[in-house]
Amino acid sequence: MKRASETQDGPVVVSKDGLPQWLDPVVRVVETIEPLQLSRFLPPKSGAGRQSAVLILFGEGEEGPELLLMERASSLRSHAGQPSFPGGALDPEDGDPQTDGPLRAALREAEEETGLDPSGVQLFGVLPKLYIPVSGFVVSPVLGWWREPSPVDVVDPNETARVFTVPVADLTNPDNRATTVHPSGHRGPAFLVESALVWGFTAGIIDRLLHFAGWERPWDRGKQVPLDWRS
């Protein structure tokens, strides 16, 4: 297996060829979505912010289409204990942040955090860059198809608490949807799936993908869940 970090000099291929038909609506989202349709938090015009990337990886499991997520370790400084897509800040060796740097970073981070074999992933698009004000990250959401699934698990317990997949059917199930209210007063979509509360940046992207892909089902936006829902 070639590590993603060892392929940094070669081109990173982005291709829509041979994707499963059920991904067609997601491909259309990638081709047509405008930044403000994804989030009101966009990168500062000044160019400030730390360049980073996440891997939004679609696979096919026993219950149909699914997404790969992880739960961040509770000891981390930022977004501790929060479910998220694999990802992180760009390293210099990832390359140009404006071209294929985010592609390499998304694959590298996914490999480092989940043990994923990047050679089994087909990248098929990148969503507009978004901004996470609380941490100052400028995030490129990179989309992939898990063409050849590989085993995944926690690589470093200091970074990751667990790695899991969530069926898209569970994400679209209205019973699993709610609104979170942050102590700051900010409200956002949330998903109660796989014994986890997915909220914040990750839930926002999933919510918009489901909506614009036409997969969203009507749900009760008045149903609120606190961030400390387990206590």
PDB file of C-alpha atoms in Angstrom:
ATOM      1  CA  MET A   1       0.000   0.000   0.000  1.00  0.00           C
ATOM      2  CA  LYS A   2       1.335   3.405  -0.907  1.00  0.00           C
ATOM      3  CA  ARG A   3       0.791   6.013   1.753  1.00  0.00           C
ATOM      4  CA  ALA A   4      -0.934   9.175   0.590  1.00  0.00           C
ATOM      5  CA  SER A   5       2.073  11.114   1.803  1.00  0.00           C
ATOM      6  CA  GLU A   6       4.298   9.122  -0.561  1.00  0.00           C
ATOM      7  CA  THR A   7       2.248  10.055  -3.605  1.00  0.00           C
ATOM      8  CA  GLN A   8       2.618  13.794  -3.098  1.00  0.00           C
ATOM      9  CA  ASP A   9       4.695  14.292  -6.252  1.00  0.00           C
ATOM     10  CA  GLY A  10       2.241  12.542  -8.564  1.00  0.00           C
ATOM     11  CA  PRO A  11      -1.028  14.021  -9.784  1.00  0.00           C
ATOM     12  CA  VAL A  12      -4.145  13.541  -7.668  1.00  0.00           C
ATOM     13  CA  VAL A  13      -6.905  12.370  -9.977  1.00  0.00           C
ATOM     14  CA  VAL A  14     -10.457  13.703  -9.645  1.00  0.00           C
ATOM     15  CA  SER A  15     -12.880  11.719 -11.755  1.00  0.00           C
ATOM     16  CA  LYS A  16     -16.635  11.179 -12.026  1.00  0.00           C
ATOM     17  CA  ASP A  17     -16.202   8.095 -14.236  1.00  0.00           C
ATOM     18  CA  GLY A  18     -17.767   4.849 -13.071  1.00  0.00           C
ATOM     19  CA  LEU A  19     -19.495   6.211  -9.959  1.00  0.00           C
ATOM     20  CA  PRO A  20     -22.612   4.353  -8.759  1.00  0.00           C
ATOM     21  CA  GLN A  21     -25.823   5.847 -10.105  1.00  0.00           C
ATOM     22  CA  TRP A  22     -27.133   6.753  -6.670  1.00  0.00           C
ATOM     23  CA  LEU A  23     -24.299   9.287  -6.350  1.00  0.00           C
ATOM     24  CA  ASP A  24     -25.569  11.253  -9.391  1.00  0.00           C
ATOM     25  CA  PRO A  25     -27.502  13.764  -7.217  1.00  0.00           C
ATOM     26  CA  VAL A  26     -24.364  14.437  -5.140  1.00  0.00           C
ATOM     27  CA  VAL A  27     -22.308  14.964  -8.298  1.00  0.00           C
ATOM     28  CA  ARG A  28     -24.901  17.528  -9.428  1.00  0.00           C
ATOM     29  CA  VAL A  29     -24.577  19.306  -6.075  1.00  0.00           C
ATOM     30  CA  VAL A  30     -20.793  19.539  -6.532  1.00  0.00           C
ATOM     31  CA  GLU A  31     -21.261  20.991 -10.021  1.00  0.00           C
ATOM     32  CA  THR A  32     -23.934  23.552  -9.171  1.00  0.00           C
ATOM     33  CA  ILE A  33     -23.858  24.616  -5.519  1.00  0.00           C
ATOM     34  CA  GLU A  34     -22.935  28.187  -4.583  1.00  0.00           C
ATOM     35  CA  PRO A  35     -20.882  28.908  -1.427  1.00  0.00           C
ATOM     36  CA  LEU A  36     -23.720  30.704   0.401  1.00  0.00           C
ATOM     37  CA  GLN A  37     -26.020  27.749  -0.250  1.00  0.00           C
ATOM     38  CA  LEU A  38     -23.650  25.682   1.894  1.00  0.00           C
ATOM     39  CA  SER A  39     -22.968  28.097   4.737  1.00  0.00           C
ATOM     40  CA  ARG A  40     -23.046  31.746   5.715  1.00  0.00           C
ATOM     41  CA  PHE A  41     -19.527  31.304   7.101  1.00  0.00           C
ATOM     42  CA  LEU A  42     -17.203  31.847   4.136  1.00  0.00           C
ATOM     43  CA  PRO A  43     -13.413  32.370   4.127  1.00  0.00           C
ATOM     44  CA  PRO A  44     -12.279  35.905   5.020  1.00  0.00           C
ATOM     45  CA  LYS A  45     -11.574  38.040   1.974  1.00  0.00           C
ATOM     46  CA  SER A  46      -8.283  39.000   3.636  1.00  0.00           C
ATOM     47  CA  GLY A  47      -7.001  35.482   3.047  1.00  0.00           C
ATOM     48  CA  ALA A  48      -6.701  34.866   6.791  1.00  0.00           C
ATOM     49  CA  GLY A  49      -7.344  31.426   8.195  1.00  0.00           C
ATOM     50  CA  ARG A  50      -5.550  28.085   8.288  1.00  0.00           C
ATOM     51  CA  GLN A  51      -6.025  26.016   5.138  1.00  0.00           C
ATOM     52  CA  SER A  52      -7.494  22.582   5.834  1.00  0.00           C
ATOM     53  CA  ALA A  53      -9.526  19.827   4.206  1.00  0.00           C
ATOM     54  CA  VAL A  54     -12.004  17.110   5.148  1.00  0.00           C
ATOM     55  CA  LEU A  55     -12.857  13.897   3.310  1.00  0.00           C
ATOM     56  CA  ILE A  56     -16.573  13.301   2.745  1.00  0.00           C
ATOM     57  CA  LEU A  57     -16.394   9.638   1.856  1.00  0.00           C
ATOM     58  CA  PHE A  58     -19.425   7.789   0.500  1.00  0.00           C
ATOM     59  CA  GLY A  59     -19.364   4.014   0.616  1.00  0.00           C
ATOM     60  CA  GLU A  60     -21.848   1.206   0.219  1.00  0.00           C
ATOM     61  CA  GLY A  61     -22.558  -0.921   3.277  1.00  0.00           C
ATOM     62  CA  GLU A  62     -25.032  -3.604   4.321  1.00  0.00           C
ATOM     63  CA  GLU A  63     -27.764  -0.975   4.670  1.00  0.00           C
ATOM     64  CA  GLY A  64     -26.974   0.834   1.417  1.00  0.00           C
ATOM     65  CA  PRO A  65     -25.109   4.128   0.918  1.00  0.00           C
ATOM     66  CA  GLU A  66     -23.170   5.321   3.960  1.00  0.00           C
ATOM     67  CA  LEU A  67     -20.763   8.021   5.131  1.00  0.00           C
ATOM     68  CA  LEU A  68     -17.484   7.611   7.029  1.00  0.00           C
ATOM     69  CA  LEU A  69     -17.264   9.609  10.262  1.00  0.00           C
ATOM     70  CA  MET A  70     -15.018   9.672  13.306  1.00  0.00           C
ATOM     71  CA  GLU A  71     -15.294  10.958  16.838  1.00  0.00           C
ATOM     72  CA  ARG A  72     -12.495  13.241  17.925  1.00  0.00           C
ATOM     73  CA  ALA A  73     -10.672  12.499  21.175  1.00  0.00           C
ATOM     74  CA  SER A  74     -12.016  14.375  24.213  1.00  0.00           C
ATOM     75  CA  SER A  75      -8.491  15.602  25.016  1.00  0.00           C
ATOM     76  CA  LEU A  76      -8.046  17.652  21.830  1.00  0.00           C
ATOM     77  CA  ARG A  77      -7.852  21.439  22.018  1.00  0.00           C
ATOM     78  CA  SER A  78     -10.367  22.140  19.264  1.00  0.00           C
ATOM     79  CA  HIS A  79     -13.701  20.378  18.588  1.00  0.00           C
ATOM     80  CA  ALA A  80     -12.953  17.828  21.345  1.00  0.00           C
ATOM     81  CA  GLY A  81     -15.257  14.799  21.464  1.00  0.00           C
ATOM     82  CA  GLN A  82     -17.114  15.950  18.366  1.00  0.00           C
ATOM     83  CA  PRO A  83     -18.083  13.632  15.505  1.00  0.00           C
ATOM     84  CA  SER A  84     -16.531  14.842  12.267  1.00  0.00           C
ATOM     85  CA  PHE A  85     -15.332  13.918   8.826  1.00  0.00           C
ATOM     86  CA  PRO A  86     -11.683  12.797   8.716  1.00  0.00           C
ATOM     87  CA  GLY A  87      -9.487  15.789   7.980  1.00  0.00           C
ATOM     88  CA  GLY A  88      -7.192  18.485   9.234  1.00  0.00           C
ATOM     89  CA  ALA A  89      -4.781  21.240   8.321  1.00  0.00           C
ATOM     90  CA  LEU A  90      -2.676  21.177   5.159  1.00  0.00           C
ATOM     91  CA  ASP A  91       0.989  20.328   5.554  1.00  0.00           C
ATOM     92  CA  PRO A  92       3.584  22.030   3.303  1.00  0.00           C
ATOM     93  CA  GLU A  93       4.202  18.719   1.504  1.00  0.00           C
ATOM     94  CA  ASP A  94       0.513  18.530   0.522  1.00  0.00           C
ATOM     95  CA  GLY A  95       1.164  21.203  -2.090  1.00  0.00           C
ATOM     96  CA  ASP A  96      -0.674  24.291  -3.287  1.00  0.00           C
ATOM     97  CA  PRO A  97      -3.771  25.095  -1.150  1.00  0.00           C
ATOM     98  CA  GLN A  98      -5.407  26.568  -4.259  1.00  0.00           C
ATOM     99  CA  THR A  99      -5.028  23.458  -6.427  1.00  0.00           C
ATOM    100  CA  ASP A 100      -4.523  19.865  -5.313  1.00  0.00           C
ATOM    101  CA  GLY A 101      -3.173  20.524  -1.802  1.00  0.00           C
ATOM    102  CA  PRO A 102      -6.592  19.964  -0.184  1.00  0.00           C
ATOM    103  CA  LEU A 103      -7.027  16.687  -2.110  1.00  0.00           C
ATOM    104  CA  ARG A 104      -3.764  15.298  -0.767  1.00  0.00           C
ATOM    105  CA  ALA A 105      -4.471  16.614   2.726  1.00  0.00           C
ATOM    106  CA  ALA A 106      -7.928  15.014   2.853  1.00  0.00           C
ATOM    107  CA  LEU A 107      -6.544  11.600   1.866  1.00  0.00           C
ATOM    108  CA  ARG A 108      -3.488  11.896   4.102  1.00  0.00           C
ATOM    109  CA  GLU A 109      -5.491  12.912   7.168  1.00  0.00           C
ATOM    110  CA  ALA A 110      -8.075  10.177   6.562  1.00  0.00           C
ATOM    111  CA  GLU A 111      -5.273   7.620   6.383  1.00  0.00           C
ATOM    112  CA  GLU A 112      -3.587   8.964   9.528  1.00  0.00           C
ATOM    113  CA  GLU A 113      -6.824   9.114  11.525  1.00  0.00           C
ATOM    114  CA  THR A 114      -8.722   6.008  10.375  1.00  0.00           C
ATOM    115  CA  GLY A 115      -6.170   3.723   8.711  1.00  0.00           C
ATOM    116  CA  LEU A 116      -8.045   4.107   5.426  1.00  0.00           C
ATOM    117  CA  ASP A 117      -6.196   2.894   2.311  1.00  0.00           C
ATOM    118  CA  PRO A 118      -6.313   5.976   0.032  1.00  0.00           C
ATOM    119  CA  SER A 119      -5.703   3.876  -3.083  1.00  0.00           C
ATOM    120  CA  GLY A 120      -9.269   2.552  -2.742  1.00  0.00           C
ATOM    121  CA  VAL A 121     -10.794   6.041  -2.800  1.00  0.00           C
ATOM    122  CA  GLN A 122     -11.965   7.769  -5.993  1.00  0.00           C
ATOM    123  CA  LEU A 123     -12.146  11.536  -5.499  1.00  0.00           C
ATOM    124  CA  PHE A 124     -14.945  13.045  -7.567  1.00  0.00           C
ATOM    125  CA  GLY A 125     -15.251  16.662  -6.508  1.00  0.00           C
ATOM    126  CA  VAL A 126     -14.614  19.525  -4.089  1.00  0.00           C
ATOM    127  CA  LEU A 127     -17.251  21.790  -2.556  1.00  0.00           C
ATOM    128  CA  PRO A 128     -16.645  25.550  -2.109  1.00  0.00           C
ATOM    129  CA  LYS A 129     -14.282  26.470   0.728  1.00  0.00           C
ATOM    130  CA  LEU A 130     -15.973  27.226   4.040  1.00  0.00           C
ATOM    131  CA  TYR A 131     -14.861  28.867   7.283  1.00  0.00           C
ATOM    132  CA  ILE A 132     -15.024  27.711  10.906  1.00  0.00           C
ATOM    133  CA  PRO A 133     -14.842  30.962  12.916  1.00  0.00           C
ATOM    134  CA  VAL A 134     -14.223  29.295  16.312  1.00  0.00           C
ATOM    135  CA  SER A 135     -10.990  27.639  15.116  1.00  0.00           C
ATOM    136  CA  GLY A 136     -10.062  29.872  12.169  1.00  0.00           C
ATOM    137  CA  PHE A 137      -9.923  26.990   9.692  1.00  0.00           C
ATOM    138  CA  VAL A 138     -10.632  27.497   5.986  1.00  0.00           C
ATOM    139  CA  VAL A 139     -11.989  24.090   4.983  1.00  0.00           C
ATOM    140  CA  SER A 140     -12.115  22.442   1.552  1.00  0.00           C
ATOM    141  CA  PRO A 141     -14.719  19.637   1.641  1.00  0.00           C
ATOM    142  CA  VAL A 142     -13.362  16.896  -0.658  1.00  0.00           C
ATOM    143  CA  LEU A 143     -15.826  14.249  -1.851  1.00  0.00           C
ATOM    144  CA  GLY A 144     -14.886  10.651  -2.496  1.00  0.00           C
ATOM    145  CA  TRP A 145     -16.352   7.275  -3.455  1.00  0.00           C
ATOM    146  CA  TRP A 146     -15.050   4.307  -1.471  1.00  0.00           C
ATOM    147  CA  ARG A 147     -14.560   2.159  -4.553  1.00  0.00           C
ATOM    148  CA  GLU A 148     -12.492  -0.471  -2.740  1.00  0.00           C
ATOM    149  CA  PRO A 149     -13.321  -0.414   0.990  1.00  0.00           C
ATOM    150  CA  SER A 150     -10.486  -1.086   3.434  1.00  0.00           C
ATOM    151  CA  PRO A 151     -10.580  -1.737   7.184  1.00  0.00           C
ATOM    152  CA  VAL A 152     -10.776   1.414   9.308  1.00  0.00           C
ATOM    153  CA  ASP A 153     -10.285   1.926  13.022  1.00  0.00           C
ATOM    154  CA  VAL A 154      -8.713   4.290  15.532  1.00  0.00           C
ATOM    155  CA  VAL A 155      -5.032   4.821  14.674  1.00  0.00           C
ATOM    156  CA  ASP A 156      -4.068   7.229  17.461  1.00  0.00           C
ATOM    157  CA  PRO A 157      -6.360   7.321  20.544  1.00  0.00           C
ATOM    158  CA  ASN A 158      -4.907  10.743  21.392  1.00  0.00           C
ATOM    159  CA  GLU A 159      -6.578  12.106  18.251  1.00  0.00           C
ATOM    160  CA  THR A 160      -9.538   9.830  17.601  1.00  0.00           C
ATOM    161  CA  ALA A 161     -12.004   8.175  19.988  1.00  0.00           C
ATOM    162  CA  ARG A 162     -13.694   5.966  17.371  1.00  0.00           C
ATOM    163  CA  VAL A 163     -14.294   5.523  13.642  1.00  0.00           C
ATOM    164  CA  PHE A 164     -17.700   4.547  12.294  1.00  0.00           C
ATOM    165  CA  THR A 165     -19.954   4.599   9.254  1.00  0.00           C
ATOM    166  CA  VAL A 166     -23.509   5.965   9.155  1.00  0.00           C
ATOM    167  CA  PRO A 167     -26.108   4.763   6.637  1.00  0.00           C
ATOM    168  CA  VAL A 168     -27.516   7.662   4.594  1.00  0.00           C
ATOM    169  CA  ALA A 169     -30.949   6.170   5.367  1.00  0.00           C
ATOM    170  CA  ASP A 170     -30.344   6.899   9.067  1.00  0.00           C
ATOM    171  CA  LEU A 171     -29.293  10.478   8.288  1.00  0.00           C
ATOM    172  CA  THR A 172     -32.467  11.084   6.272  1.00  0.00           C
ATOM    173  CA  ASN A 173     -34.724   9.440   8.886  1.00  0.00           C
ATOM    174  CA  PRO A 174     -36.771  12.301  10.451  1.00  0.00           C
ATOM    175  CA  ASP A 175     -36.660  10.537  13.842  1.00  0.00           C
ATOM    176  CA  ASN A 176     -32.872  11.034  13.928  1.00  0.00           C
ATOM    177  CA  ARG A 177     -32.945  14.749  13.152  1.00  0.00           C
ATOM    178  CA  ALA A 178     -33.030  17.698  15.542  1.00  0.00           C
ATOM    179  CA  THR A 179     -31.840  21.262  16.088  1.00  0.00           C
ATOM    180  CA  THR A 180     -28.980  22.016  18.470  1.00  0.00           C
ATOM    181  CA  VAL A 181     -28.690  25.283  20.346  1.00  0.00           C
ATOM    182  CA  HIS A 182     -25.107  26.270  21.122  1.00  0.00           C
ATOM    183  CA  PRO A 183     -24.439  28.211  24.362  1.00  0.00           C
ATOM    184  CA  SER A 184     -23.680  31.178  22.073  1.00  0.00           C
ATOM    185  CA  GLY A 185     -27.281  31.006  20.838  1.00  0.00           C
ATOM    186  CA  HIS A 186     -26.363  29.689  17.404  1.00  0.00           C
ATOM    187  CA  ARG A 187     -28.824  27.089  16.129  1.00  0.00           C
ATOM    188  CA  GLY A 188     -27.944  24.378  13.665  1.00  0.00           C
ATOM    189  CA  PRO A 189     -29.001  20.991  12.339  1.00  0.00           C
ATOM    190  CA  ALA A 190     -28.044  17.820  14.192  1.00  0.00           C
ATOM    191  CA  PHE A 191     -28.240  14.074  13.700  1.00  0.00           C
ATOM    192  CA  LEU A 192     -28.614  11.468  16.455  1.00  0.00           C
ATOM    193  CA  VAL A 193     -26.987   8.428  14.852  1.00  0.00           C
ATOM    194  CA  GLU A 194     -24.711   5.562  15.924  1.00  0.00           C
ATOM    195  CA  SER A 195     -24.840   6.665  19.593  1.00  0.00           C
ATOM    196  CA  ALA A 196     -23.452  10.053  18.581  1.00  0.00           C
ATOM    197  CA  LEU A 197     -24.748  13.600  18.244  1.00  0.00           C
ATOM    198  CA  VAL A 198     -23.443  14.952  14.942  1.00  0.00           C
ATOM    199  CA  TRP A 199     -23.643  18.751  15.021  1.00  0.00           C
ATOM    200  CA  GLY A 200     -21.743  21.897  14.052  1.00  0.00           C
ATOM    201  CA  PHE A 201     -19.763  22.119  10.823  1.00  0.00           C
ATOM    202  CA  THR A 202     -20.113  18.415   9.955  1.00  0.00           C
ATOM    203  CA  ALA A 203     -23.883  18.339  10.469  1.00  0.00           C
ATOM    204  CA  GLY A 204     -24.237  21.554   8.478  1.00  0.00           C
ATOM    205  CA  ILE A 205     -22.547  20.039   5.429  1.00  0.00           C
ATOM    206  CA  ILE A 206     -24.521  16.789   5.704  1.00  0.00           C
ATOM    207  CA  ASP A 207     -27.760  18.774   6.028  1.00  0.00           C
ATOM    208  CA  ARG A 208     -27.039  20.818   2.889  1.00  0.00           C
ATOM    209  CA  LEU A 209     -25.921  17.773   0.888  1.00  0.00           C
ATOM    210  CA  LEU A 210     -29.118  15.892   1.768  1.00  0.00           C
ATOM    211  CA  HIS A 211     -31.212  18.946   0.914  1.00  0.00           C
ATOM    212  CA  PHE A 212     -29.667  19.779  -2.446  1.00  0.00           C
ATOM    213  CA  ALA A 213     -29.330  16.121  -3.466  1.00  0.00           C
ATOM    214  CA  GLY A 214     -33.093  15.766  -2.976  1.00  0.00           C
ATOM    215  CA  TRP A 215     -32.667  13.127  -0.262  1.00  0.00           C
ATOM    216  CA  GLU A 216     -34.012  15.213   2.627  1.00  0.00           C
ATOM    217  CA  ARG A 217     -37.291  14.115   4.230  1.00  0.00           C
ATOM    218  CA  PRO A 218     -39.526  16.516   6.186  1.00  0.00           C
ATOM    219  CA  TRP A 219     -38.415  16.676   9.831  1.00  0.00           C
ATOM    220  CA  ASP A 220     -39.395  18.530  12.990  1.00  0.00           C
ATOM    221  CA  ARG A 221     -37.152  21.587  13.194  1.00  0.00           C
ATOM    222  CA  GLY A 222     -38.710  22.464  16.528  1.00  0.00           C
ATOM    223  CA  LYS A 223     -37.225  19.359  18.147  1.00  0.00           C
ATOM    224  CA  GLN A 224     -34.212  20.558  20.109  1.00  0.00           C
ATOM    225  CA  VAL A 225     -31.368  18.548  21.590  1.00  0.00           C
ATOM    226  CA  PRO A 226     -28.776  19.994  24.009  1.00  0.00           C
ATOM    227  CA  LEU A 227     -25.077  19.550  23.273  1.00  0.00           C
ATOM    228  CA  ASP A 228     -24.722  17.717  26.596  1.00  0.00           C
ATOM    229  CA  TRP A 229     -27.522  15.333  25.577  1.00  0.00           C
ATOM    230  CA  ARG A 230     -25.854  12.332  27.242  1.00  0.00           C
ATOM    231  CA  SER A 231     -25.876  13.864  30.752  1.00  0.00           C
TER     232      SER A 231
END
